[in-house]
Each structure stands twice: as structure tokens, then as C-alpha cells.
Short mmCIF file of C-alpha atoms in Angstrom, two decimals:
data_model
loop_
_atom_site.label_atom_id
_atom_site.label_comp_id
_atom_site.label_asym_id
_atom_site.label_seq_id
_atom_site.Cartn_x
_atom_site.Cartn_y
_atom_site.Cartn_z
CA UNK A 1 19.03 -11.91 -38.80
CA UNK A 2 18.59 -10.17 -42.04
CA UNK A 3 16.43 -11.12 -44.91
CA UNK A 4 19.67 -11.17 -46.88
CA UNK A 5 21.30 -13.51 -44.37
CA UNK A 6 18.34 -15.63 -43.84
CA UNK A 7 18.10 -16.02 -47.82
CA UNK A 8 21.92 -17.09 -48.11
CA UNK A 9 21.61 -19.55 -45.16
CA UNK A 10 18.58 -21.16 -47.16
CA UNK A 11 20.09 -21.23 -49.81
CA UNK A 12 23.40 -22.95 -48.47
CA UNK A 13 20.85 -25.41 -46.37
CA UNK A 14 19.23 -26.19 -49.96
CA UNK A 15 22.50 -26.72 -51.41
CA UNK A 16 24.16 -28.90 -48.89
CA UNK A 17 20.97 -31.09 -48.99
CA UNK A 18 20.71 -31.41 -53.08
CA UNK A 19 24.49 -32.46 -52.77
CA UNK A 20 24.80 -34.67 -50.10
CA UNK A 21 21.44 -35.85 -48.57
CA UNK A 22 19.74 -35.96 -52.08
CA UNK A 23 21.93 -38.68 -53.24
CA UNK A 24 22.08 -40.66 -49.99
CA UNK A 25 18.01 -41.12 -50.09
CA UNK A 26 17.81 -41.98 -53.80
CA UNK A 27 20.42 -45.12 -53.15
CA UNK A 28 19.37 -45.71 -49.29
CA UNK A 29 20.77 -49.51 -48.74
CA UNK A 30 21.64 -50.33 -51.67
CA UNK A 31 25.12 -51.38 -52.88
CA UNK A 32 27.33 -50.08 -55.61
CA UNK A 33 26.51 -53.13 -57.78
CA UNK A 34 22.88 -53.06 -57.49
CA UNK A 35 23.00 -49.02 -58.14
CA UNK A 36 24.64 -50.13 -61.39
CA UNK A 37 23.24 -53.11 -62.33
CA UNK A 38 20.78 -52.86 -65.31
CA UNK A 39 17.15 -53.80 -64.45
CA UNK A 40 13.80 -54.47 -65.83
CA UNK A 41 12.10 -50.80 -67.20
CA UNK A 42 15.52 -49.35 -67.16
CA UNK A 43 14.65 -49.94 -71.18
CA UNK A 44 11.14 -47.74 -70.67
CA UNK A 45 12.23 -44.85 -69.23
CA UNK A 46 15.68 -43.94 -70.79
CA UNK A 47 16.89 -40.67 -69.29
CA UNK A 48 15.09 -40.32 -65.96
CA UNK A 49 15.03 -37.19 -64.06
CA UNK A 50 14.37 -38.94 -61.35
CA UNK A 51 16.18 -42.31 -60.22
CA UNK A 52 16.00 -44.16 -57.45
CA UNK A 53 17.03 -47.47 -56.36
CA UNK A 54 16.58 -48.76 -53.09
CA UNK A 55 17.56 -52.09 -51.16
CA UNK A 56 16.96 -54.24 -47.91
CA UNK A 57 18.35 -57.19 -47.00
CA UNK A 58 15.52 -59.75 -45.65
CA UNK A 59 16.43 -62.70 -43.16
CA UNK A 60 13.91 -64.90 -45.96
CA UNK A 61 13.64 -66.60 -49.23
CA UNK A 62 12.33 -65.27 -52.27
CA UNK A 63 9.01 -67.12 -52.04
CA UNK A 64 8.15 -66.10 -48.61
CA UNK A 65 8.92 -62.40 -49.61
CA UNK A 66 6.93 -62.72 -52.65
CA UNK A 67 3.19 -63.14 -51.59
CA UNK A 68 3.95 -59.19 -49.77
CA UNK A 69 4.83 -57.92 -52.91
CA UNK A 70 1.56 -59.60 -55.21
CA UNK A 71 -0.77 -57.77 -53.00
CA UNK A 72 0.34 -54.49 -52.40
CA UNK A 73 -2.47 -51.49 -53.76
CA UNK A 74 -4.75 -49.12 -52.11
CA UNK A 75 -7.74 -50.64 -51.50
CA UNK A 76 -5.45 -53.94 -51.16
CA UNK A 77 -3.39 -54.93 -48.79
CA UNK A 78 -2.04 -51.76 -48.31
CA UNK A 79 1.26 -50.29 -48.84
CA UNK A 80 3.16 -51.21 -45.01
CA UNK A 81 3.92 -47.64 -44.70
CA UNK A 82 2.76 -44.60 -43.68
CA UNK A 83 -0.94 -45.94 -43.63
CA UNK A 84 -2.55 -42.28 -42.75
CA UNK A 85 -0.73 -40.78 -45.49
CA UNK A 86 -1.19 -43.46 -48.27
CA UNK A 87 -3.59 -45.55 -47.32
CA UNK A 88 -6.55 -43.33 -45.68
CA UNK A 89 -6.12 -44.88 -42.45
CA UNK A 90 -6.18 -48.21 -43.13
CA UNK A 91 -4.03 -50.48 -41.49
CA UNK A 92 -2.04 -52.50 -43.87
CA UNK A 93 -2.65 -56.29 -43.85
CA UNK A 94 -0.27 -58.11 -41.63
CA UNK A 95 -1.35 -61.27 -43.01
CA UNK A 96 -0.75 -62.59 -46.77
CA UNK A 97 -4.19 -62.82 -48.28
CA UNK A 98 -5.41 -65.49 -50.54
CA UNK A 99 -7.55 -63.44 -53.02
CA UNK A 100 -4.73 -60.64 -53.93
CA UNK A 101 -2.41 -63.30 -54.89
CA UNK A 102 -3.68 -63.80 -58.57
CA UNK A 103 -1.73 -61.06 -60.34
CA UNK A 104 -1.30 -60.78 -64.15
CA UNK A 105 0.48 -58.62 -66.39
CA UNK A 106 -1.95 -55.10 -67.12
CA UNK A 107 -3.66 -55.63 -63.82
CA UNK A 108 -3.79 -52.06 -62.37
CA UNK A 109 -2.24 -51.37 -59.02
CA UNK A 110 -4.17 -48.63 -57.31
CA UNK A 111 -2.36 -45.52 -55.70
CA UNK A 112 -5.32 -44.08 -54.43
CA UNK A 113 -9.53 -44.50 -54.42
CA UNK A 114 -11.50 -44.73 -57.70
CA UNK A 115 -8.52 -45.80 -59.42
CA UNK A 116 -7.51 -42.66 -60.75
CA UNK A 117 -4.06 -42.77 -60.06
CA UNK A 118 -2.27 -45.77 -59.97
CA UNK A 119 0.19 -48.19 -62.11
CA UNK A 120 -0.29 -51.19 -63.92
CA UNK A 121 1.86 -54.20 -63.90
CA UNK A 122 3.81 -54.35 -67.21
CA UNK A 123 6.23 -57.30 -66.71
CA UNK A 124 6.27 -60.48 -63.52
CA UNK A 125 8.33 -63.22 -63.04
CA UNK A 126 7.32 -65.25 -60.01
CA UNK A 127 9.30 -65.27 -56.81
CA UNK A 128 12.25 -63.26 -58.76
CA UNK A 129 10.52 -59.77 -59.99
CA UNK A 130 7.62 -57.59 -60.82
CA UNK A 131 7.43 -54.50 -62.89
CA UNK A 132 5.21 -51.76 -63.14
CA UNK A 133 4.58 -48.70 -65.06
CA UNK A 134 2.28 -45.59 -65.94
CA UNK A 135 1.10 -47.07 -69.37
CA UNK A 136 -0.65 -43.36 -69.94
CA UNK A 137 2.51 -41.89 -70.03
CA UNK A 138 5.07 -44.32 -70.56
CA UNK A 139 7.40 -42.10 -68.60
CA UNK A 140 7.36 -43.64 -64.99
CA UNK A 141 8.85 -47.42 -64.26
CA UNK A 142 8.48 -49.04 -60.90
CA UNK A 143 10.54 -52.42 -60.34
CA UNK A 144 10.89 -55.04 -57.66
CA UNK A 145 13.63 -57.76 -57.67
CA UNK A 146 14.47 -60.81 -55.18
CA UNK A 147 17.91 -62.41 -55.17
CA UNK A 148 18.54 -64.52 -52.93
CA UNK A 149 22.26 -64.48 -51.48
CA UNK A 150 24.52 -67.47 -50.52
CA UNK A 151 23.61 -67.46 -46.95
CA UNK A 152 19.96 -67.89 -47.25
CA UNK A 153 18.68 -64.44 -47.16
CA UNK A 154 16.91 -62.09 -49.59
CA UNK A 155 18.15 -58.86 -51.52
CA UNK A 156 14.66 -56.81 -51.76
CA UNK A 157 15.42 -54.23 -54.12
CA UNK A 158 13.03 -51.60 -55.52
CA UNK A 159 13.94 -48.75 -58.62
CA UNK A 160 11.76 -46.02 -59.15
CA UNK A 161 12.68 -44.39 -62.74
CA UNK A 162 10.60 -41.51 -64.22
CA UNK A 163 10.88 -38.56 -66.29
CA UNK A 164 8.17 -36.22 -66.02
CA UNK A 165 6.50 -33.55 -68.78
CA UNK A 166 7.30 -30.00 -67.61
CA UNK A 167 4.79 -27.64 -68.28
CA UNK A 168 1.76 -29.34 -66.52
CA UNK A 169 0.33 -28.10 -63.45
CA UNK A 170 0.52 -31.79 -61.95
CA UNK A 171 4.25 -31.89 -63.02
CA UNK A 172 4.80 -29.20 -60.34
CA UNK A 173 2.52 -30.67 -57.57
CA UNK A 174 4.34 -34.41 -59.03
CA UNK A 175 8.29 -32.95 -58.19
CA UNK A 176 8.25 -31.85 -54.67
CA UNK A 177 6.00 -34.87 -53.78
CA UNK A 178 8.45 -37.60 -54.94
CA UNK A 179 11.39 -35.26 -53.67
CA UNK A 180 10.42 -34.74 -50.19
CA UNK A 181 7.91 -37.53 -49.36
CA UNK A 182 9.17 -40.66 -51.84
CA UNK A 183 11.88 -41.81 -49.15
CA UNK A 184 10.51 -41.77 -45.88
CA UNK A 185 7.86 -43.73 -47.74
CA UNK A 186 9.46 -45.98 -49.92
CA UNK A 187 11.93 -46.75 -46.56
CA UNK A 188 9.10 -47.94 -44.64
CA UNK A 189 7.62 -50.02 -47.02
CA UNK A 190 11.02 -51.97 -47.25
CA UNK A 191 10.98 -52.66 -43.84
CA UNK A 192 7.25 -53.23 -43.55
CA UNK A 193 7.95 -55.99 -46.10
CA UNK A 194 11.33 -57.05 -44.12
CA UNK A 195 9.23 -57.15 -41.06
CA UNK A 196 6.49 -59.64 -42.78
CA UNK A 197 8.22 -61.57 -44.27
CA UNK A 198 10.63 -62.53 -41.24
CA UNK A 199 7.42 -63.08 -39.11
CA UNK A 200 5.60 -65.01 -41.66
CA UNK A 201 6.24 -67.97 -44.37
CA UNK A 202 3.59 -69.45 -46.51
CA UNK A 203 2.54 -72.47 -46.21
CA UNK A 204 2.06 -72.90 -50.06
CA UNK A 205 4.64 -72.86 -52.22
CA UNK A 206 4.75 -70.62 -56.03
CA UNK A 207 2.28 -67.93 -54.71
CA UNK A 208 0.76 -66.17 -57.63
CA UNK A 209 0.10 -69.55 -59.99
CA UNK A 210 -3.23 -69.24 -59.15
CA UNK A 211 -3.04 -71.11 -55.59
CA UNK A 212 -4.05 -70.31 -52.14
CA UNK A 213 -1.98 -69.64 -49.21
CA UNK A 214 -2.77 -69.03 -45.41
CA UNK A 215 0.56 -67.90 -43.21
CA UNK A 216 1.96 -69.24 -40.33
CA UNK A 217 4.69 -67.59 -37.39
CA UNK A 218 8.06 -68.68 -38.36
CA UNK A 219 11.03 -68.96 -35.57
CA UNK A 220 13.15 -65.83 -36.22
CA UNK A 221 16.85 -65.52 -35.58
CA UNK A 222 18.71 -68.07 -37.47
CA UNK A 223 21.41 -66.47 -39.89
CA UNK A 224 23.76 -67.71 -42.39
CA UNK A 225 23.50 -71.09 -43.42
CA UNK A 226 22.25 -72.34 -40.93
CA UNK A 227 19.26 -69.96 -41.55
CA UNK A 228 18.55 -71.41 -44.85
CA UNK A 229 18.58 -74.86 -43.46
CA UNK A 230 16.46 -74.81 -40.32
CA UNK A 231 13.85 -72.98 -43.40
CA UNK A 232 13.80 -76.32 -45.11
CA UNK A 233 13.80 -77.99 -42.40
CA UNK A 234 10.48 -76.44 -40.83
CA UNK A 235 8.51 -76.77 -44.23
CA UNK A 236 8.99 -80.81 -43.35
CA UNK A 237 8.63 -80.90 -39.69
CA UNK A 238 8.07 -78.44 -37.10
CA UNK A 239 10.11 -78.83 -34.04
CA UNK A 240 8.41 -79.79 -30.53
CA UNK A 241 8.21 -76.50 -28.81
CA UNK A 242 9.97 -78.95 -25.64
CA UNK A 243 13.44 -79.10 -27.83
CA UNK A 244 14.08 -75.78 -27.62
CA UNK A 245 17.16 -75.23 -24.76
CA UNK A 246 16.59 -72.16 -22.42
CA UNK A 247 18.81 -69.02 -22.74
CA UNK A 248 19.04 -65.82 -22.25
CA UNK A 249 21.16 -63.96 -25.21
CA UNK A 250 22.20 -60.23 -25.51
CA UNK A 251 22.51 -57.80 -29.03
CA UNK A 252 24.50 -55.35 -29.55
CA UNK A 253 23.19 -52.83 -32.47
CA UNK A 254 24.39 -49.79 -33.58
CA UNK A 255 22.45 -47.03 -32.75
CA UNK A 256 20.33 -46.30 -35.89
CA UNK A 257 21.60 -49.17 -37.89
CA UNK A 258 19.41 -49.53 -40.63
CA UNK A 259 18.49 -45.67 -40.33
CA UNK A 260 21.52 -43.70 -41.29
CA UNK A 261 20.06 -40.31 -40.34
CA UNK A 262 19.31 -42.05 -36.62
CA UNK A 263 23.22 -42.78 -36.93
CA UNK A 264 24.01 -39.42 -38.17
CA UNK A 265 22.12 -37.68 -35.29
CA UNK A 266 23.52 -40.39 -33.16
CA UNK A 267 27.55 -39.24 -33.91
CA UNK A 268 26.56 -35.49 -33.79
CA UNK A 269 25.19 -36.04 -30.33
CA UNK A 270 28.02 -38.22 -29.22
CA UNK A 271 30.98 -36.05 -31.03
CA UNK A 272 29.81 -32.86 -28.48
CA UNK A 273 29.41 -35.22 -25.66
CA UNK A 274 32.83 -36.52 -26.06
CA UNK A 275 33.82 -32.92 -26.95
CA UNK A 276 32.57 -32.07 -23.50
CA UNK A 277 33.85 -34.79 -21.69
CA UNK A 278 37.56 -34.31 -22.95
CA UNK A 279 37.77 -38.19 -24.79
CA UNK A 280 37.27 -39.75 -27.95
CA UNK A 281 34.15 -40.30 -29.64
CA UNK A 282 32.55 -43.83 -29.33
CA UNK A 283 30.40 -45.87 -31.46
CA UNK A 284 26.85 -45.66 -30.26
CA UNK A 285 24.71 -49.04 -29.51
CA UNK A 286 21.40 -49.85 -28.78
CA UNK A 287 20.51 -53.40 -26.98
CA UNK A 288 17.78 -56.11 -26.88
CA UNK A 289 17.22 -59.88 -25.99
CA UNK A 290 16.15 -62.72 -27.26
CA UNK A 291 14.78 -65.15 -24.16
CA UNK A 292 14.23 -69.20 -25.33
CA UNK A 293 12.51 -71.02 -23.05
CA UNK A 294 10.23 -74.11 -24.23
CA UNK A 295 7.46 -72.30 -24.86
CA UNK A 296 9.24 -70.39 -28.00
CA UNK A 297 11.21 -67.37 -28.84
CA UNK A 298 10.76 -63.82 -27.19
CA UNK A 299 12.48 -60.65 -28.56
CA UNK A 300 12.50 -58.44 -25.66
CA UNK A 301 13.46 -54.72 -27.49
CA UNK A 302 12.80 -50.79 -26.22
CA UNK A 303 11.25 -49.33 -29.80
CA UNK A 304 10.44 -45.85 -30.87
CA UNK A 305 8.68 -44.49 -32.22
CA UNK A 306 5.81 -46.38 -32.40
CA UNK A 307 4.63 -48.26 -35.96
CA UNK A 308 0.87 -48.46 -36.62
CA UNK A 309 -1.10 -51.57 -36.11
CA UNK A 310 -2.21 -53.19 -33.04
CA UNK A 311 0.50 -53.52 -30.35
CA UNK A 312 -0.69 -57.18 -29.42
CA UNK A 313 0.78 -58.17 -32.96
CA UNK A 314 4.25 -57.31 -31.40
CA UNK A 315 3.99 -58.47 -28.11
CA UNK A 316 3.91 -55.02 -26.41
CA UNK A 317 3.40 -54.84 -22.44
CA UNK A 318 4.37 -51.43 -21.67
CA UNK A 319 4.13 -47.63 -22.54
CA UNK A 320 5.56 -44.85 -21.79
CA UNK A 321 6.45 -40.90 -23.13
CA UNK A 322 9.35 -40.07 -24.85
CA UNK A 323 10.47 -35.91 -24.18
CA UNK A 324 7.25 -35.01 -22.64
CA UNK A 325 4.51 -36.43 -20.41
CA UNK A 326 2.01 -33.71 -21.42
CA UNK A 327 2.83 -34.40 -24.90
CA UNK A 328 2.99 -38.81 -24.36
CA UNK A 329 -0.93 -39.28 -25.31
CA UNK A 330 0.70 -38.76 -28.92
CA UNK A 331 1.78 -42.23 -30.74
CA UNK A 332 4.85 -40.41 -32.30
CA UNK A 333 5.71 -39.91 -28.87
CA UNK A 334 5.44 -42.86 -27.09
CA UNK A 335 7.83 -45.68 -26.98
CA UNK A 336 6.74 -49.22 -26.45
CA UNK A 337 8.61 -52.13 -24.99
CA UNK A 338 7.89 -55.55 -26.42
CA UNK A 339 8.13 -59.04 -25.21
CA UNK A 340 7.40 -60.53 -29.03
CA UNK A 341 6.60 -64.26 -29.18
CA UNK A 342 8.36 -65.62 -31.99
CA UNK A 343 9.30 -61.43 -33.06
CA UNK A 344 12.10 -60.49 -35.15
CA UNK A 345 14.80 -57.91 -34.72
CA UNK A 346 14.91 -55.03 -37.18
CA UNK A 347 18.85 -55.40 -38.56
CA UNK A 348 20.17 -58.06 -36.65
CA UNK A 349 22.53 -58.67 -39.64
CA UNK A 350 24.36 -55.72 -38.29
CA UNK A 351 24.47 -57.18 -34.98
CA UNK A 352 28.15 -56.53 -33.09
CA UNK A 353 29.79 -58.87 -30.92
CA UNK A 354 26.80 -60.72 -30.83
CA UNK A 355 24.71 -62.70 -29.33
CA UNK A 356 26.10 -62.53 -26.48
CA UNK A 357 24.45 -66.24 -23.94
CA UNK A 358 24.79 -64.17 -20.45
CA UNK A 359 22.44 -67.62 -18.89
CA UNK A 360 21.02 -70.84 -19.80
CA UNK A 361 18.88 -71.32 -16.65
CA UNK A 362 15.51 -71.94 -17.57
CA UNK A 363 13.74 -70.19 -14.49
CA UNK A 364 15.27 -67.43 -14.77
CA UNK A 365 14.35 -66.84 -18.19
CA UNK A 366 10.74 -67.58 -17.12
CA UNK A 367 11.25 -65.29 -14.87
CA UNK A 368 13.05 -62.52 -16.91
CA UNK A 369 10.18 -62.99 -18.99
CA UNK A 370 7.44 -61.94 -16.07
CA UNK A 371 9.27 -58.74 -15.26
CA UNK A 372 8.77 -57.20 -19.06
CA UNK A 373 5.44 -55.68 -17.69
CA UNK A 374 6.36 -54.23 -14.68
CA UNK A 375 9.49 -52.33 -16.59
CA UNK A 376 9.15 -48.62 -14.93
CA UNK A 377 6.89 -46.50 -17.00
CA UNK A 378 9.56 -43.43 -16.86
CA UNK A 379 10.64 -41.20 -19.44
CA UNK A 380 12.48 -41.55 -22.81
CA UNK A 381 15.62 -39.29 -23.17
CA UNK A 382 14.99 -37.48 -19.45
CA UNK A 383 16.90 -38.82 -16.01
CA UNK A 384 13.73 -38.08 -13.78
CA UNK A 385 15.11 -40.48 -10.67
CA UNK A 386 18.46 -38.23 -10.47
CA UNK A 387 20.72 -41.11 -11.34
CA UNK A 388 23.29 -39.51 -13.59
CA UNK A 389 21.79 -40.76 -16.60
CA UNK A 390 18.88 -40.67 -18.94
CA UNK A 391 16.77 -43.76 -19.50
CA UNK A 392 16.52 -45.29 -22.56
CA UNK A 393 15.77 -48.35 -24.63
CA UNK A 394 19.60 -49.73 -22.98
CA UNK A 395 18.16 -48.68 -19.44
CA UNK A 396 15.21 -51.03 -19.88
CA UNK A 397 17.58 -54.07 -20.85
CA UNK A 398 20.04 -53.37 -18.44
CA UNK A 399 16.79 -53.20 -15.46
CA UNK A 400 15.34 -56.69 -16.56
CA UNK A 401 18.84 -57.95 -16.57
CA UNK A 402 19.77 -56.79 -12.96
CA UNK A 403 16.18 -57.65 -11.31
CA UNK A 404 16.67 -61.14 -13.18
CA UNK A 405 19.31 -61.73 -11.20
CA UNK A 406 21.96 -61.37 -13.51
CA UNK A 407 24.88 -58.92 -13.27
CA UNK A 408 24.77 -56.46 -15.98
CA UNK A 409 27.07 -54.37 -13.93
CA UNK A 410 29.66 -56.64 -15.43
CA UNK A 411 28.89 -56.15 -19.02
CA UNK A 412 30.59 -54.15 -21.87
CA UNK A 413 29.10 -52.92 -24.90
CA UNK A 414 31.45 -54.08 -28.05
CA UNK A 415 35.39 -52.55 -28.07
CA UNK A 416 35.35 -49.01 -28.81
CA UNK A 417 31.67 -48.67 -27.88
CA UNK A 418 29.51 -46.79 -25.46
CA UNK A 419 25.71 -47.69 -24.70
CA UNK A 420 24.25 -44.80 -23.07
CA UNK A 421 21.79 -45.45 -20.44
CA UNK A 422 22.64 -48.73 -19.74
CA UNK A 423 24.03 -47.66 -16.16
CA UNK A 424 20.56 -45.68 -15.27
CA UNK A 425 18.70 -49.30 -15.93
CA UNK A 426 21.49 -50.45 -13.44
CA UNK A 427 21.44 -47.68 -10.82
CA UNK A 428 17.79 -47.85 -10.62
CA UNK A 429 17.25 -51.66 -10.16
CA UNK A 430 19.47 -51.80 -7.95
CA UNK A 431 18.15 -49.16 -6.09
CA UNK A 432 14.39 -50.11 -5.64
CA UNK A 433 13.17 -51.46 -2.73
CA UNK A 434 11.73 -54.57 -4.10
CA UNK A 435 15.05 -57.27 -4.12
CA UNK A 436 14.94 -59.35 -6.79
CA UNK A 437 13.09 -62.57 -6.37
CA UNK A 438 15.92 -64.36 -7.59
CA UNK A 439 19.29 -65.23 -6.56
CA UNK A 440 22.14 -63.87 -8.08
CA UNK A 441 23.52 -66.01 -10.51
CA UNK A 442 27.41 -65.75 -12.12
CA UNK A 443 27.11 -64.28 -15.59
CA UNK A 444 27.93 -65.97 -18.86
CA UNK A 445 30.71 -63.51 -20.78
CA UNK A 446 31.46 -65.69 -22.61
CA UNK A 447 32.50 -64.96 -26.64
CA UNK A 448 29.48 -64.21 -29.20
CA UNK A 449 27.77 -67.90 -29.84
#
């Protein structure tokens, strides 16, 4: 290729991500409303350059979101993203923590050590928002808002507004650093805040009136209404762990839902498969289970790649590489599957045809349970047992389902949906040796509970 071709094709890559992937990032998950809606620092910082806003929707209320937001800071609780990058290694705290919740307006929030660089809170108003800004320059706005929504969830969403001084050497170095790095960051944050705040609830209400909190696990998986309820409900009295019923209950997610470049990859991938297989392109989804027996709740989900922090924090029982065994010593390359006592699913929300009760027997969720660890250690993306198919996050449901006894043989993704490696989970259960210990029992299709 020519320097002259090699130019234009840089240029046309440049262009095509400036128009179309530019704007996507700077309004990731966030509605039309909330991209519009006027909100506090818009005043500061008039004509930005550079305007982001940013949402999540959190399976919460306000005041259990809240005590995440009080103590973010280097040097604090962290910032629940990229901790290598922003946070010098430091794990961020996974745990709200009593001393960081004291916040007051022109306390500084630190972006890095010394205090050099940083932002200072301008404007708070408990349990509902928190603003800060760059009082040096007065050209920078940073704002968090909670709203809670009818159904007893949370709308987390950020806006980062600034309009930098050109001529300064920093102003260059400042550009591509909030181009290029501000939404892989700012995305994980969200979720690392999601995440936290789905696990945990204080016990102590109004968190940053000068009070205390500790935080305990909360049962995850209620929606709706009913979400908002059994919250109130377990502030008054937690239920005996004895009244929970048994079951067994199957998700359907999109593949990459809550990641749109996942789902983008996802439809390329699946557009040439279907191109090569002479059909129409499917919808893409990715599985997991949630297991009740009366010890608690256990989300049983295939995850990768792999977020930092201790893996004991999300239940995990096995490892294994993802492309490359050479390469699988690498945490960006390892996938982990987790048995998570009272875990959360990222996105249920977006959940399809779902859950789906496929059995209500109580031993053999017990015993579904026992199998997560002995899940075959094989190889993400790569069909290294030569049965047709590549194993993936759907293979490792669909092998726990079949040596449980159940028939997931029998089961079909949503209408107008594929899940791809489901059948090598299948094929290679099936196939082992070692029968499974218990009988075969009919399955439940029964329409989403």
C-alpha cells in the first residue's frame, strides 16, 4: 500500500470515527431526555468543547447509590475503574466506608497523588446530586444526578462539560486524554457503581449528614415494583434464609447488552456467519442462572474479561484462557466462571424472554450448584474437543444444565435468536464418560415467570 493510500484510509478511519463513534461515546446510555435536560454546572461552563453525558440504570434507590458516589477520590475509595490506570494499583473499595462519607461543598476530590490535580465539590444535594468543578479554571464541570424511576430503580447519570484554553502545552496533552481514554473510563466507573450498589445497601439511612454506615449483602434480582417493595421490606425484617423456594431459572441476554461495541462486533460476526451459511442474521444471546436454594441466591454466569479485585468477592470457582493457552497467565485473557452468593447480573433489565424456571427441585439445585467447579477448564472462542462448535460462556450453562440432569437439548434461545455454543456445552456433557449423578428430570418450558 502506498503512503498516499495509507494516508487517505487514515484519514477516512478518522473521519468515520469523529462522525459516528465520537457521538455514540459522549451520550453512551443515556436517553434523549437526559441528553437534553438542563443540569447543575451546565450554568459554569457555557459553550463546552467538550460534552458528555452519560447514564446507567441501577436495580437500587438513590440512598443506597449515594454512599459510592461521597467517597470516590484517589487516595479514597478509588474510582471502580481502571484501578492500574487511575488509581496506581489500588484496588477500589468494595465496601462503603464510614470516614469518606462526610463531604462538604469546596472539599477537594483528588485525581491523582499530592493533590495536584483534582476537582473540588462546588454544589451537593444529598441522595439526589453532587457537583464538581476545576475552581482554578472555572472551565471544567463534573455532575452526578440520581432519579429514581417508577419501578424502584435508579437513573445514575454523570455530565462532564469543559472548555479548555488553547495555547497551553497541557491543553494538548488534556485533548487526546479525555478523547481517547474518558469513555472506557467513565463506562466502568458506571458499572463499578451499578455493581456496588446492587450488591450492597446501607444500613444507615441519609449518608453524608455526618452519620456512620457499615454495608450489608442485599438479595439481588427483584425488578419492577416488586423490587422496590421487597427493599422496604428488608430494611424491617430480613427473611429466614429457610423461606426461600428452590429453583433453577434461566436468562437470556443479548450478547453485549450494556456494551454496544460488544453488540456491534457481535452483528458483524454473526452478519458473515449467516452470510456464509446462506440464512438470515439472528440476534445474538449470552446465558446465565440464577440457582435458589435455602441457603440464598447464586448467579451462576461465564464472564470476560476479567474485572480487578479478588475473585472470592464474586464467587469465582474456575479459570480458564480465552484465544490462547500460552497467552491465558494474562488476566485480560482469562475468563472466569462464577457461582456468586447473593451476586447480581450486569443488565438484567435487558433480560429477553426471561427468567425462564426450567426446575424447582431442591436437590438438584444443590446439586447443580456442586458441579460449578468441576466446569471443564477448556478454551474461550476455540472448539478443542472437535464438536462442531466453539465453547463459550453459553457452553458452560448449557454443560451444568445437561450434567444436572436437566435437558437443555430441549431449550430455545428467545424467537429470532441464536446462542452460539450452547450445543458444544451439550455435545460435550453428554459425551463424557462420567453419567450424571442424577436422574433425568422433565424440563420446565414453561413461559418467563
Amino acid at each position: 500500500m502506498t503512503p498516499t493510500l495509507v494516508l487517505v484510509a487514515s484519514g477516512v478511519i478518522a473521519g468515520g470515527c469523529f462522525l459516528f463513534l465520537r457521538p455514540w461515546q459522549l451520550n453512551w446510555g443515556a436517553t434523549r431526555e437526559e441528553i437534553a435536560r438542563s443540569m447543575p454546572g451546565d450554568e459554569v461552563v457555557t459553550r463546552p468543547t467538550f460534552n458528555a453525558t452519560r447514564a446507567v440504570t441501577v436495580d437500587a434507590l438513590p440512598e443506597a447509590i449515594w454512599p459510592w458516589l461521597v467517597q470516590i477520590g484517589f487516595g479514597r475509595a478509588g474510582w471502580y475503574s481502571y484501578d492500574l490506570l487511575d488509581n496506581f494499583g489500588h484496588h477500589s473499595a468494595e465496601t462503603i466506608v464510614p470516614e469518606l462519607q462526610h463531604i462538604h461543598v469546596g472539599d477537594p476530590i483528588p485525581m491523582g497523588p499530592g493533590g495536584s490535580t483534582g476537582v473540588w465539590v462546588k454544589a451537593l444535594e444529598v441522595d439526589h446530586s453532587i457537583l464538581w468543578w476545576n475552581k482554578k479554571s472555572k472551565r471544567s464541570t463534573w455532575v452526578w444526578t440520581l432519579t429514581p424511576t417508577d419501578d424502584g430503580r435508579t437513573r445514575l447519570v454523570t455530565r462532564v462539560r469543559s472548555r479548555p484554553t488553547w495555547g497551553y502545552p497541557s491543553t494538548m496533552m488534556w485533548i487526546p486524554l479525555v478523547e481517547v481514554a474518558d469513555f472506557p473510563m467513565m463506562r466502568k466507573c458506571l458499572l463499578g457503581i451499578k455493581q456496588r450498589a446492587e450488591h450492597f445497601e446501607p444500613t444507615t439511612p441519609g449518608l453524608g449528614k455526618e452519620e456512620t454506615t457499615q454495608t450489608v449483602p442485599r438479595a439481588p434480582l427483584t425488578t419492577g415494583k416488586a423490587r422496590a417493595g421487597a427493599h422496604r421490606a428488608e430494611k424491617d425484617e430480613s427473611p429466614s434464609p429457610r423461606q426461600l423456594d428452590p429453583s433453577i431459572l434461566l436468562y437470556w441476554l443479548p450478547l453485549g447488552a450494556g456494551a454496544r461495541f460488544v453488540r456491534f462486533n457481535g452483528r458483524i460476526y454473526e452478519t458473515l456467519k449467516a452470510r456464509r451459511e446462506r440464512r438470515p442474521p439472528l440476534d445474538l444471546y449470552h446465558s446465565a442462572l440464577v440457582v435458589t436454594v435455602p441457603e440464598g441466591h447464586f448467579v451462576i454466569e461465564n464472564a470476560w474479561p476479567i474485572p480487578a479485585g479478588k475473585g472470592t468477592t464474586r464467587g469465582v470457582a474456575v479459570e480458564g484462557p480465552v484465544g490462547s493457552r500460552h497467552f491465558g497467565r494474562f488476566r485480560a485473557l482469562r475468563y472466569e466462571i462464577r457461582c456468586w452468593h447473593d451476586g447480581v447480573i450486569a443488565d438484567i433489565d435487558q433480560a429477553v424472554d426471561s427468567p425462564r424456571g426450567l426446575s424447582h427441585d431442591e436437590d438438584q439445585a444443590h446439586h447443580l450448584l456442586q458441579l460449578v467447579s468441576s466446569v471443564p477448564q477448556l478454551m474461550w472462542g476455540r472448539d478443542e474437543l472437535h464438536v462442531g462448535e466453539m465453547w463459550n460462556s453459553n457452553s458452560v450453562i448449557s454443560w451444568l444444565l445437561a450434567r444436572s440432569g436437566l435437558k437443555p437439548e430441549e431449550i430455545r434461545p428467545p424467537a429470532g435468536g441464536r446462542a452460539p455454543g450452547w450445543a458444544a456445552g451439550v455435545r460435550i456433557a453428554t459425551s463424557d464418560p462420567k453419567q450424571p449423578s442424577q436422574p433425568s428430570v422433565p424440563l420446565h418450558e414453561s413461559a418467563p415467570i
